[in-house]
mmCIF file of C-alpha atoms and ligand atoms in Angstrom:
data_model
loop_
_atom_site.group_PDB
_atom_site.id
_atom_site.type_symbol
_atom_site.label_atom_id
_atom_site.label_comp_id
_atom_site.label_asym_id
_atom_site.label_seq_id
_atom_site.Cartn_x
_atom_site.Cartn_y
_atom_site.Cartn_z
ATOM 1 C CA MET A 1 22.568 -9.320 1.246
ATOM 2 C CA ALA A 2 23.589 -9.358 -2.436
ATOM 3 C CA GLN A 3 22.851 -6.180 -4.336
ATOM 4 C CA LYS A 4 19.643 -6.503 -6.348
ATOM 5 C CA THR A 5 19.269 -5.340 -9.931
ATOM 6 C CA ALA A 6 16.072 -3.713 -11.155
ATOM 7 C CA LEU A 7 14.913 -2.676 -14.599
ATOM 8 C CA ILE A 8 12.399 0.161 -14.816
ATOM 9 C CA THR A 9 10.637 0.743 -18.116
ATOM 10 C CA GLY A 10 9.271 4.268 -18.483
ATOM 11 C CA ILE A 11 12.035 5.539 -16.201
ATOM 12 C CA THR A 12 11.847 9.079 -17.580
ATOM 13 C CA GLY A 13 8.287 9.605 -16.298
ATOM 14 C CA GLN A 14 7.154 10.707 -12.830
ATOM 15 C CA ASP A 15 6.780 7.185 -11.450
ATOM 16 C CA GLY A 16 10.016 5.937 -12.996
ATOM 17 C CA ALA A 17 12.020 8.778 -11.471
ATOM 18 C CA VAL A 18 10.409 8.387 -8.041
ATOM 19 C CA LEU A 19 10.856 4.597 -8.032
ATOM 20 C CA ALA A 20 14.476 4.902 -9.167
ATOM 21 C CA GLN A 21 15.188 7.124 -6.150
ATOM 22 C CA ILE A 22 13.475 4.679 -3.784
ATOM 23 C CA LEU A 23 15.422 1.702 -5.188
ATOM 24 C CA LEU A 24 18.743 3.563 -5.054
ATOM 25 C CA GLU A 25 18.071 4.310 -1.391
ATOM 26 C CA LYS A 26 17.613 0.549 -0.955
ATOM 27 C CA ASN A 27 20.995 -0.083 -2.616
ATOM 28 C CA TYR A 28 19.633 -1.524 -5.875
ATOM 29 C CA HIS A 29 21.534 -1.373 -9.112
ATOM 30 C CA VAL A 30 18.973 0.470 -11.238
ATOM 31 C CA HIS A 31 18.657 0.168 -15.022
ATOM 32 C CA GLY A 32 16.154 2.210 -16.949
ATOM 33 C CA MET A 33 14.703 1.604 -20.380
ATOM 34 C CA ARG A 34 13.673 4.623 -22.393
ATOM 35 C CA PRO A 35 12.408 5.007 -25.925
ATOM 36 C CA TYR A 36 14.335 7.167 -28.366
ATOM 37 C CA SER A 37 13.305 10.799 -28.140
ATOM 38 C CA ALA A 38 14.534 13.614 -30.381
ATOM 39 C CA VAL A 39 14.078 16.093 -27.550
ATOM 40 C CA PRO A 40 15.701 15.851 -24.100
ATOM 41 C CA ASP A 41 13.563 13.631 -21.846
ATOM 42 C CA THR A 42 15.809 12.690 -18.929
ATOM 43 C CA ALA A 43 15.401 15.784 -16.712
ATOM 44 C CA ARG A 44 13.603 13.832 -13.973
ATOM 45 C CA VAL A 45 16.439 11.313 -13.576
ATOM 46 C CA GLU A 46 19.327 13.743 -14.041
ATOM 47 C CA GLY A 47 22.107 13.091 -11.521
ATOM 48 C CA LEU A 48 20.796 9.697 -10.390
ATOM 49 C CA ASP A 49 23.265 6.808 -10.340
ATOM 50 C CA ILE A 50 21.401 4.657 -12.861
ATOM 51 C CA THR A 51 22.151 3.050 -16.222
ATOM 52 C CA LEU A 52 19.926 4.080 -19.125
ATOM 53 C CA HIS A 53 19.282 1.891 -22.161
ATOM 54 C CA TYR A 54 17.404 2.648 -25.336
ATOM 55 C CA GLY A 55 14.510 0.247 -25.743
ATOM 56 C CA ASP A 56 10.776 0.237 -26.215
ATOM 57 C CA VAL A 57 7.922 -1.977 -25.117
ATOM 58 C CA THR A 58 6.894 -2.171 -28.783
ATOM 59 C CA ASP A 59 10.216 -3.910 -29.612
ATOM 60 C CA GLY A 60 10.264 -7.480 -28.265
ATOM 61 C CA GLY A 61 13.784 -8.253 -29.504
ATOM 62 C CA ALA A 62 15.244 -5.222 -27.768
ATOM 63 C CA ILE A 63 13.545 -6.256 -24.508
ATOM 64 C CA LEU A 64 14.847 -9.839 -24.679
ATOM 65 C CA ARG A 65 18.413 -8.687 -25.401
ATOM 66 C CA LEU A 66 18.239 -6.220 -22.517
ATOM 67 C CA LEU A 67 17.007 -8.858 -20.055
ATOM 68 C CA GLU A 68 19.696 -11.294 -21.181
ATOM 69 C CA THR A 69 22.347 -8.612 -20.691
ATOM 70 C CA ILE A 70 21.392 -7.200 -17.318
ATOM 71 C CA LYS A 71 19.573 -10.232 -15.818
ATOM 72 C CA PRO A 72 17.401 -8.168 -13.476
ATOM 73 C CA ASP A 73 15.906 -9.526 -10.269
ATOM 74 C CA GLU A 74 12.896 -7.240 -10.643
ATOM 75 C CA ILE A 75 11.197 -5.489 -13.553
ATOM 76 C CA TYR A 76 8.826 -2.572 -13.050
ATOM 77 C CA ASN A 77 6.808 -1.950 -16.198
ATOM 78 C CA LEU A 78 5.890 1.719 -15.950
ATOM 79 C CA ALA A 79 6.118 2.414 -19.688
ATOM 80 C CA GLY A 80 2.850 3.415 -21.237
ATOM 81 C CA MET A 81 0.726 5.796 -23.191
ATOM 82 C CA SER A 82 -0.566 7.298 -19.976
ATOM 83 C CA HIS A 83 -2.889 10.084 -21.094
ATOM 84 C CA VAL A 84 -6.511 8.932 -21.018
ATOM 85 C CA HIS A 85 -7.853 11.731 -23.263
ATOM 86 C CA VAL A 86 -5.147 11.176 -25.901
ATOM 87 C CA SER A 87 -6.017 7.451 -25.969
ATOM 88 C CA PHE A 88 -9.305 8.352 -27.692
ATOM 89 C CA ASP A 89 -7.272 9.843 -30.562
ATOM 90 C CA MET A 90 -4.704 7.028 -30.693
ATOM 91 C CA PRO A 91 -6.506 3.813 -29.717
ATOM 92 C CA GLU A 92 -4.283 1.507 -31.777
ATOM 93 C CA LEU A 93 -1.045 2.914 -30.411
ATOM 94 C CA THR A 94 -2.522 2.764 -26.901
ATOM 95 C CA ALA A 95 -3.374 -0.922 -27.345
ATOM 96 C CA ASN A 96 0.061 -1.686 -28.758
ATOM 97 C CA VAL A 97 2.026 0.060 -26.013
ATOM 98 C CA ASN A 98 -0.203 -0.552 -22.984
ATOM 99 C CA GLY A 99 -1.807 -3.862 -23.974
ATOM 100 C CA LEU A 100 0.873 -5.711 -25.953
ATOM 101 C CA GLY A 101 3.922 -4.032 -24.385
ATOM 102 C CA PRO A 102 3.704 -5.979 -21.110
ATOM 103 C CA ILE A 103 3.249 -9.241 -23.032
ATOM 104 C CA ARG A 104 6.537 -8.676 -24.839
ATOM 105 C CA ILE A 105 8.254 -8.379 -21.453
ATOM 106 C CA LEU A 106 6.409 -11.399 -20.038
ATOM 107 C CA GLU A 107 7.358 -13.466 -23.101
ATOM 108 C CA ALA A 108 11.020 -12.526 -22.639
ATOM 109 C CA MET A 109 10.740 -13.503 -18.961
ATOM 110 C CA ARG A 110 9.132 -16.796 -19.966
ATOM 111 C CA LEU A 111 12.041 -17.551 -22.311
ATOM 112 C CA MET A 112 14.526 -16.815 -19.515
ATOM 113 C CA HIS A 113 12.512 -18.495 -16.757
ATOM 114 C CA ALA A 114 14.715 -21.617 -16.552
ATOM 115 C CA GLN A 115 17.859 -19.476 -16.089
ATOM 116 C CA LYS A 116 16.548 -16.935 -13.640
ATOM 117 C CA GLU A 117 13.418 -16.003 -11.714
ATOM 118 C CA ILE A 118 12.571 -12.399 -12.415
ATOM 119 C CA ARG A 119 9.788 -10.629 -10.520
ATOM 120 C CA PHE A 120 7.488 -8.430 -12.569
ATOM 121 C CA TYR A 121 5.376 -5.431 -11.599
ATOM 122 C CA GLN A 122 2.701 -4.212 -14.000
ATOM 123 C CA ALA A 123 1.416 -0.660 -13.722
ATOM 124 C CA SER A 124 -2.286 -1.424 -13.845
ATOM 125 C CA SER A 125 -4.692 1.437 -13.341
ATOM 126 C CA SER A 126 -7.875 2.463 -11.559
ATOM 127 C CA GLU A 127 -9.006 3.586 -15.019
ATOM 128 C CA MET A 128 -9.848 -0.120 -15.534
ATOM 129 C CA PHE A 129 -12.778 0.324 -13.112
ATOM 130 C CA GLY A 130 -14.347 2.934 -15.358
ATOM 131 C CA ARG A 131 -18.011 3.231 -14.578
ATOM 132 C CA ALA A 132 -18.008 0.633 -11.771
ATOM 133 C CA PRO A 133 -19.585 2.101 -8.626
ATOM 134 C CA ALA A 134 -17.236 3.423 -5.910
ATOM 135 C CA PRO A 135 -15.528 2.355 -3.725
ATOM 136 C CA GLN A 136 -13.501 0.067 -5.995
ATOM 137 C CA SER A 137 -11.378 -2.835 -4.697
ATOM 138 C CA GLU A 138 -9.695 -5.928 -6.171
ATOM 139 C CA GLN A 139 -13.152 -7.573 -6.061
ATOM 140 C CA THR A 140 -14.943 -4.900 -8.089
ATOM 141 C CA PRO A 141 -15.890 -5.962 -11.638
ATOM 142 C CA PHE A 142 -14.088 -3.807 -14.193
ATOM 143 C CA GLU A 143 -16.051 -1.539 -16.533
ATOM 144 C CA PRO A 144 -13.485 0.555 -18.446
ATOM 145 C CA CYS A 145 -14.759 3.521 -20.433
ATOM 146 C CA SER A 146 -11.695 4.648 -22.390
ATOM 147 C CA PRO A 147 -9.286 3.031 -24.879
ATOM 148 C CA TYR A 148 -6.662 3.554 -22.179
ATOM 149 C CA GLY A 149 -8.696 1.678 -19.557
ATOM 150 C CA ALA A 150 -9.456 -1.170 -21.964
ATOM 151 C CA SER A 151 -5.773 -1.509 -22.950
ATOM 152 C CA LYS A 152 -4.710 -1.653 -19.309
ATOM 153 C CA LEU A 153 -7.369 -4.230 -18.546
ATOM 154 C CA TYR A 154 -6.082 -6.540 -21.303
ATOM 155 C CA ALA A 155 -2.581 -6.321 -19.826
ATOM 156 C CA TYR A 156 -3.976 -6.947 -16.328
ATOM 157 C CA TRP A 157 -5.542 -10.241 -17.413
ATOM 158 C CA MET A 158 -2.418 -11.284 -19.300
ATOM 159 C CA VAL A 159 -0.289 -10.733 -16.190
ATOM 160 C CA ARG A 160 -2.628 -13.101 -14.341
ATOM 161 C CA GLN A 161 -2.473 -15.491 -17.276
ATOM 162 C CA TYR A 162 1.339 -15.683 -17.242
ATOM 163 C CA ARG A 163 1.306 -16.052 -13.483
ATOM 164 C CA GLU A 164 -1.113 -18.956 -13.550
ATOM 165 C CA ALA A 165 -0.005 -20.708 -16.769
ATOM 166 C CA TYR A 166 3.788 -20.407 -16.453
ATOM 167 C CA GLY A 167 4.355 -19.725 -12.763
ATOM 168 C CA LEU A 168 5.889 -16.299 -13.321
ATOM 169 C CA HIS A 169 6.177 -13.964 -10.335
ATOM 170 C CA ALA A 170 4.009 -11.252 -11.904
ATOM 171 C CA SER A 171 1.861 -8.780 -9.952
ATOM 172 C CA ASN A 172 -0.578 -6.021 -10.852
ATOM 173 C CA GLY A 173 -0.533 -2.769 -8.921
ATOM 174 C CA ILE A 174 -3.966 -1.218 -9.497
ATOM 175 C CA LEU A 175 -2.990 2.335 -8.710
ATOM 176 C CA PHE A 176 -5.410 5.198 -8.337
ATOM 177 C CA ASN A 177 -4.263 8.666 -9.460
ATOM 178 C CA HIS A 178 -0.935 9.603 -7.928
ATOM 179 C CA GLU A 179 0.784 12.909 -8.313
ATOM 180 C CA SER A 180 3.840 14.913 -7.243
ATOM 181 C CA ALA A 181 5.885 17.898 -8.332
ATOM 182 C CA LEU A 182 7.297 15.611 -11.047
ATOM 183 C CA ARG A 183 3.847 14.972 -12.584
ATOM 184 C CA GLY A 184 3.580 15.679 -16.329
ATOM 185 C CA GLU A 185 2.059 19.059 -17.140
ATOM 186 C CA GLU A 186 -0.638 17.458 -19.309
ATOM 187 C CA PHE A 187 -2.380 15.939 -16.266
ATOM 188 C CA VAL A 188 -4.927 18.106 -14.516
ATOM 189 C CA THR A 189 -3.231 18.506 -11.114
ATOM 190 C CA ARG A 190 0.106 19.658 -12.496
ATOM 191 C CA LYS A 191 -1.587 21.714 -15.201
ATOM 192 C CA ILE A 192 -3.355 23.596 -12.408
ATOM 193 C CA THR A 193 -0.347 24.045 -10.113
ATOM 194 C CA LYS A 194 1.872 25.140 -13.008
ATOM 195 C CA ALA A 195 -0.757 27.682 -14.091
ATOM 196 C CA ILE A 196 -1.100 28.990 -10.527
ATOM 197 C CA GLY A 197 2.648 29.679 -10.389
ATOM 198 C CA GLN A 198 2.442 31.567 -13.686
ATOM 199 C CA ILE A 199 -0.714 33.519 -12.744
ATOM 200 C CA GLU A 200 0.886 34.566 -9.466
ATOM 201 C CA ALA A 201 4.009 35.716 -11.318
ATOM 202 C CA GLY A 202 1.900 37.717 -13.794
ATOM 203 C CA LEU A 203 2.923 35.527 -16.752
ATOM 204 C CA ARG A 204 -0.661 34.548 -17.650
ATOM 205 C CA ASN A 205 -4.197 35.468 -16.639
ATOM 206 C CA ARG A 206 -6.162 32.233 -16.466
ATOM 207 C CA VAL A 207 -6.252 28.466 -16.930
ATOM 208 C CA SER A 208 -8.720 26.662 -19.239
ATOM 209 C CA LEU A 209 -10.054 23.309 -18.069
ATOM 210 C CA GLY A 210 -12.604 20.641 -18.994
ATOM 211 C CA ASN A 211 -14.813 18.689 -16.586
ATOM 212 C CA LEU A 212 -14.512 20.272 -13.134
ATOM 213 C CA ASP A 213 -16.880 17.829 -11.441
ATOM 214 C CA ALA A 214 -15.017 14.588 -12.123
ATOM 215 C CA LYS A 215 -13.827 13.094 -8.828
ATOM 216 C CA ARG A 216 -10.551 11.300 -8.336
ATOM 217 C CA ASP A 217 -8.779 9.548 -5.458
ATOM 218 C CA TRP A 218 -5.504 11.465 -5.554
ATOM 219 C CA GLY A 219 -2.465 10.191 -3.636
ATOM 220 C CA HIS A 220 1.267 10.906 -3.626
ATOM 221 C CA ALA A 221 3.529 9.147 -6.147
ATOM 222 C CA HIS A 222 6.182 8.454 -3.514
ATOM 223 C CA ASP A 223 3.737 6.471 -1.365
ATOM 224 C CA TYR A 224 2.508 4.524 -4.388
ATOM 225 C CA MET A 225 5.943 3.624 -5.759
ATOM 226 C CA HIS A 226 6.910 2.406 -2.316
ATOM 227 C CA GLY A 227 3.830 0.167 -2.513
ATOM 228 C CA ALA A 228 4.896 -1.109 -5.944
ATOM 229 C CA TRP A 229 8.251 -2.144 -4.494
ATOM 230 C CA ALA A 230 6.523 -3.836 -1.537
ATOM 231 C CA MET A 231 4.435 -5.960 -3.934
ATOM 232 C CA LEU A 232 7.581 -7.505 -5.434
ATOM 233 C CA GLN A 233 9.000 -8.338 -2.001
ATOM 234 C CA GLN A 234 6.117 -10.770 -1.362
ATOM 235 C CA LYS A 235 6.806 -14.467 -1.716
ATOM 236 C CA THR A 236 3.666 -14.946 -3.784
ATOM 237 C CA PRO A 237 2.652 -12.656 -6.654
ATOM 238 C CA ASP A 238 -0.771 -11.034 -6.391
ATOM 239 C CA ASP A 239 -2.841 -7.998 -7.388
ATOM 240 C CA TYR A 240 -3.305 -4.983 -5.120
ATOM 241 C CA VAL A 241 -5.235 -1.706 -5.154
ATOM 242 C CA LEU A 242 -3.302 1.331 -3.887
ATOM 243 C CA ALA A 243 -5.491 4.320 -3.022
ATOM 244 C CA THR A 244 -6.201 6.823 -0.254
ATOM 245 C CA GLY A 245 -9.918 6.022 0.085
ATOM 246 C CA GLN A 246 -10.886 9.677 -0.362
ATOM 247 C CA SER A 247 -11.995 11.438 -3.479
ATOM 248 C CA TYR A 248 -12.084 15.082 -4.475
ATOM 249 C CA SER A 249 -13.364 16.852 -7.565
ATOM 250 C CA VAL A 250 -11.186 18.880 -9.931
ATOM 251 C CA ARG A 251 -13.104 21.878 -8.511
ATOM 252 C CA ASP A 252 -11.992 20.898 -4.966
ATOM 253 C CA PHE A 253 -8.394 20.618 -6.173
ATOM 254 C CA LEU A 254 -8.610 24.119 -7.701
ATOM 255 C CA ALA A 255 -10.012 25.623 -4.494
ATOM 256 C CA LYS A 256 -7.283 24.064 -2.334
ATOM 257 C CA ALA A 257 -4.509 24.877 -4.774
ATOM 258 C CA PHE A 258 -5.430 28.546 -5.252
ATOM 259 C CA ALA A 259 -5.863 28.873 -1.476
ATOM 260 C CA VAL A 260 -2.165 27.966 -1.081
ATOM 261 C CA ILE A 261 -1.275 31.315 -2.699
ATOM 262 C CA GLY A 262 -4.065 33.087 -0.781
ATOM 263 C CA VAL A 263 -6.609 33.269 -3.620
ATOM 264 C CA ASN A 264 -10.292 32.420 -3.040
ATOM 265 C CA ILE A 265 -12.427 31.452 -6.021
ATOM 266 C CA ILE A 266 -16.016 32.537 -6.674
ATOM 267 C CA TRP A 267 -17.843 30.452 -9.297
ATOM 268 C CA LYS A 268 -20.159 32.239 -11.749
ATOM 269 C CA GLY A 269 -22.285 30.886 -14.586
ATOM 270 C CA ALA A 270 -22.863 27.231 -15.455
ATOM 271 C CA GLY A 271 -21.778 24.512 -17.863
ATOM 272 C CA LEU A 272 -19.448 25.673 -20.609
ATOM 273 C CA ASN A 273 -19.993 29.301 -19.533
ATOM 274 C CA GLU A 274 -18.839 28.769 -15.979
ATOM 275 C CA LEU A 275 -16.011 31.004 -14.792
ATOM 276 C CA GLY A 276 -13.793 30.979 -11.734
ATOM 277 C CA ILE A 277 -13.231 34.516 -10.445
ATOM 278 C CA ASN A 278 -10.511 35.706 -8.086
ATOM 279 C CA LYS A 279 -12.599 36.946 -5.128
ATOM 280 C CA GLN A 280 -9.992 39.518 -4.145
ATOM 281 C CA THR A 281 -9.352 41.092 -7.577
ATOM 282 C CA GLY A 282 -12.515 40.208 -9.560
ATOM 283 C CA GLN A 283 -10.381 38.817 -12.390
ATOM 284 C CA THR A 284 -11.328 35.629 -14.253
ATOM 285 C CA ILE A 285 -8.729 32.989 -13.468
ATOM 286 C CA ILE A 286 -10.527 29.802 -14.694
ATOM 287 C CA ASP A 287 -12.646 29.182 -17.774
ATOM 288 C CA ILE A 288 -13.999 26.132 -19.571
ATOM 289 C CA ASP A 289 -12.734 24.739 -22.888
ATOM 290 C CA PRO A 290 -15.138 22.182 -24.418
ATOM 291 C CA ALA A 291 -12.216 20.545 -26.284
ATOM 292 C CA LEU A 292 -10.898 19.307 -22.925
ATOM 293 C CA PHE A 293 -13.959 17.138 -22.227
ATOM 294 C CA ARG A 294 -13.596 13.425 -23.005
ATOM 295 C CA PRO A 295 -16.037 11.438 -25.164
ATOM 296 C CA THR A 296 -16.721 9.224 -22.123
ATOM 297 C CA GLU A 297 -15.625 10.033 -18.599
ATOM 298 C CA ILE A 298 -15.199 8.383 -15.207
ATOM 299 C CA HIS A 299 -17.202 10.427 -12.738
ATOM 300 C CA ASN A 300 -15.977 9.061 -9.441
ATOM 301 C CA LEU A 301 -13.009 6.964 -8.349
ATOM 302 C CA ILE A 302 -12.514 5.985 -4.703
ATOM 303 C CA GLY A 303 -10.184 3.107 -3.952
ATOM 304 C CA ASP A 304 -10.393 0.570 -1.173
ATOM 305 C CA ALA A 305 -6.784 -0.376 -0.370
ATOM 306 C CA SER A 306 -7.623 -2.669 2.582
ATOM 307 C CA LYS A 307 -5.832 -5.642 1.008
ATOM 308 C CA ALA A 308 -2.561 -3.703 0.580
ATOM 309 C CA LYS A 309 -2.886 -2.345 4.121
ATOM 310 C CA HIS A 310 -3.408 -5.827 5.491
ATOM 311 C CA LEU A 311 -0.879 -7.837 3.434
ATOM 312 C CA LEU A 312 1.770 -5.244 2.535
ATOM 313 C CA ASN A 313 1.421 -3.112 5.643
ATOM 314 C CA TRP A 314 1.017 -0.251 3.151
ATOM 315 C CA THR A 315 -0.598 2.995 4.082
ATOM 316 C CA PRO A 316 -0.389 6.376 2.334
ATOM 317 C CA ARG A 317 1.657 8.891 4.332
ATOM 318 C CA HIS A 318 0.675 12.061 2.481
ATOM 319 C CA SER A 319 -2.750 13.697 2.873
ATOM 320 C CA PHE A 320 -4.566 15.461 0.037
ATOM 321 C CA ASP A 321 -3.679 18.817 1.624
ATOM 322 C CA ASP A 322 0.023 17.872 1.831
ATOM 323 C CA LEU A 323 0.005 16.832 -1.805
ATOM 324 C CA VAL A 324 -1.682 19.969 -3.126
ATOM 325 C CA THR A 325 0.498 22.263 -1.022
ATOM 326 C CA GLU A 326 3.703 20.519 -2.085
ATOM 327 C CA MET A 327 2.772 20.732 -5.766
ATOM 328 C CA VAL A 328 1.747 24.392 -5.659
ATOM 329 C CA GLN A 329 4.841 25.396 -3.701
ATOM 330 C CA ALA A 330 7.104 23.561 -6.150
ATOM 331 C CA ASP A 331 5.557 25.451 -9.082
ATOM 332 C CA ARG A 332 5.692 28.901 -7.511
ATOM 333 C CA ILE A 333 7.974 31.109 -9.534
ATOM 334 C CA VAL A 334 7.804 34.073 -7.186
ATOM 335 C CA GLN A 335 8.931 32.301 -4.028
ATOM 336 C CA ASN A 336 10.248 29.004 -5.289
ATOM 337 C CA ALA A 337 13.960 28.644 -4.821
ATOM 338 C CA ALA A 338 14.072 24.849 -4.464
ATOM 339 C CA PRO A 339 14.541 22.531 -7.489
ATOM 340 C CA MET A 340 11.819 20.051 -8.425
ATOM 341 C CA LYS A 341 11.715 17.021 -6.172
ATOM 342 C CA TYR A 342 9.177 14.468 -5.201
ATOM 343 C CA GLY A 343 9.011 15.190 -1.476
ATOM 344 C CA THR A 344 9.702 12.821 1.349
HETATM 345 O O1 LIG B 1 -5.251 14.251 -14.645
HETATM 346 P P1 LIG B 1 -6.049 13.437 -15.582
HETATM 347 O O2 LIG B 1 -5.711 13.556 -17.020
HETATM 348 O O3 LIG B 1 -5.960 11.948 -15.048
HETATM 349 P P2 LIG B 1 -6.836 10.637 -15.357
HETATM 350 O O4 LIG B 1 -7.537 10.722 -16.652
HETATM 351 O O5 LIG B 1 -7.672 10.367 -14.156
HETATM 352 O O6 LIG B 1 -5.712 9.514 -15.509
HETATM 353 C C1 LIG B 1 -4.591 9.436 -14.659
HETATM 354 O O7 LIG B 1 -4.853 8.550 -13.602
HETATM 355 C C2 LIG B 1 -5.045 7.187 -13.997
HETATM 356 C C3 LIG B 1 -5.304 6.371 -12.727
HETATM 357 O O8 LIG B 1 -6.688 6.319 -12.507
HETATM 358 C C4 LIG B 1 -3.829 6.684 -14.739
HETATM 359 F F1 LIG B 1 -3.997 5.393 -15.079
HETATM 360 C C5 LIG B 1 -3.593 7.543 -15.945
HETATM 361 O O9 LIG B 1 -2.418 7.132 -16.638
HETATM 362 C C6 LIG B 1 -3.403 8.985 -15.490
HETATM 363 O O10 LIG B 1 -2.243 9.041 -14.714
HETATM 364 O O11 LIG B 1 -7.600 13.817 -15.430
HETATM 365 C C7 LIG B 1 -8.253 13.776 -14.189
HETATM 366 C C8 LIG B 1 -9.641 14.381 -14.334
HETATM 367 C C9 LIG B 1 -10.427 13.789 -15.507
HETATM 368 O O12 LIG B 1 -11.740 13.551 -15.078
HETATM 369 C C10 LIG B 1 -10.445 14.905 -16.560
HETATM 370 O O13 LIG B 1 -11.589 14.906 -17.399
HETATM 371 O O14 LIG B 1 -9.504 15.771 -14.644
HETATM 372 C C11 LIG B 1 -10.426 16.126 -15.670
HETATM 373 N N1 LIG B 1 -9.941 17.333 -16.346
HETATM 374 C C12 LIG B 1 -10.601 18.522 -16.372
HETATM 375 N N2 LIG B 1 -9.900 19.420 -17.077
HETATM 376 C C13 LIG B 1 -8.793 17.462 -17.035
HETATM 377 C C14 LIG B 1 -8.769 18.783 -17.502
HETATM 378 N N3 LIG B 1 -7.791 16.587 -17.292
HETATM 379 C C15 LIG B 1 -6.734 17.029 -18.007
HETATM 380 N N4 LIG B 1 -5.712 16.171 -18.251
HETATM 381 N N5 LIG B 1 -6.663 18.310 -18.503
HETATM 382 C C16 LIG B 1 -7.660 19.238 -18.268
HETATM 383 O O15 LIG B 1 -7.591 20.374 -18.712
#
C-alpha cells in the first residue's frame, strides 16, 4: 500500500505527540504544523521522524500553502486554545483559534477538493456538553458553559456543514478528558502527579487546587488518538464520542494518585477551608485556592461511546487505575529513571 501522508496541527501538544507516534508506527509520513514560539516547545516530539512546519490556524494563507505543498491524505486538527479556565480570560482568542481555525483548514480543503480528497479530523470536545445531564452521547443536546465549549461547538457544526454542503470527508471526534505522562502541567491530573513527585522528593509541601468535586470521565490519550485515526479510516465521515463510561472526581484522582506513593489523605474542614492531610505524617498536602475555581463549571461528564465501539470497534484499553499509576510513576523524581513516554 502507498505510504500515506498526514498533517497534524498542534503537534507539539500531548495529543499531537501521541498521534505522531501512532502514525509513524503505521508507516505514515508525518508533517506537523506548529505556531512560532520564542521558547522551546518541541520536547514531546524530539527524536521522532517527522517534518515540522511553522504555521498557525489563525493564518489561512499559511494553511493553504502548506496543504498545496505537502498534499496530505489526512489532516488531524489538534491545534487549539485548550485550557477551559483560561478561555474565560481570553474569549476572543479562544473563538478565533478554536472556532475559526478549523474553518480556515476546511476552506483550504474545499479549494483543493477537485485535485485531491483529504480526510479531516476535528478535535471536538466533551466540554460542548456542558451542563447536559450524564451520560452524554452523540444524541445528547449540547449545553456548553464556557467560552471554550462554545468555540468548540461552533467548529463542530461547521465540520458538519462542510461535510454536508461540499461533500468533504470531515469527522468530529467528541473526546472526553484524556491524559498521559505527556499531559500539560496546567491540567489538573498532571498538576497533581507533578506535585506528588515534588512532595515526595521534599521539593515542596503541598498542592493548591480549585473544585475538588467536579467529576470527569478520564481516559488515556493513546487509546483516544488511536480512535481518532480509526475515524478517518471509515469510508463515510461521521461524529463519534470517545469515553470510558466512568467518571471520577478530582478528589478521587487525588486519593488514587497519592496512594501510588503510599500516602493516605484525611480531609478536614469544608469549602475554601478544606485541607487534605497526610494521614501518616499529619502534614497538610492539599489546600484550596479560590482563584482556581471557574466562573461556571461542568459538574459531571460521563461519556457513552457505544457508537465508536460498534462502528469503529474502539474500546479503551487503559483503566483509570492504570492511567493514574502511569502518570504518578512518570513524575516520581525519587524513583523515576525512565524518560517521559505515553505508555503502551
Ligand atoms: O484538567 P482540567 O483543566 O480539564 P477540563 O477543564 O475538564 O478540560 C480538559 O478536557 C476537555 C474535554 O472534556 C478538553 F476539551 C479540554 O481541552 C481539556 O483538555 O480540569 C478538570 C477539572 C475541572 O472541573 C476543574 O475545575 O478539574 C478542576 N480543577 C480543580 N482544581 C482544576 C484545578 N483544574 C485545573 N486545570 N487546575 C486546578 O488547579
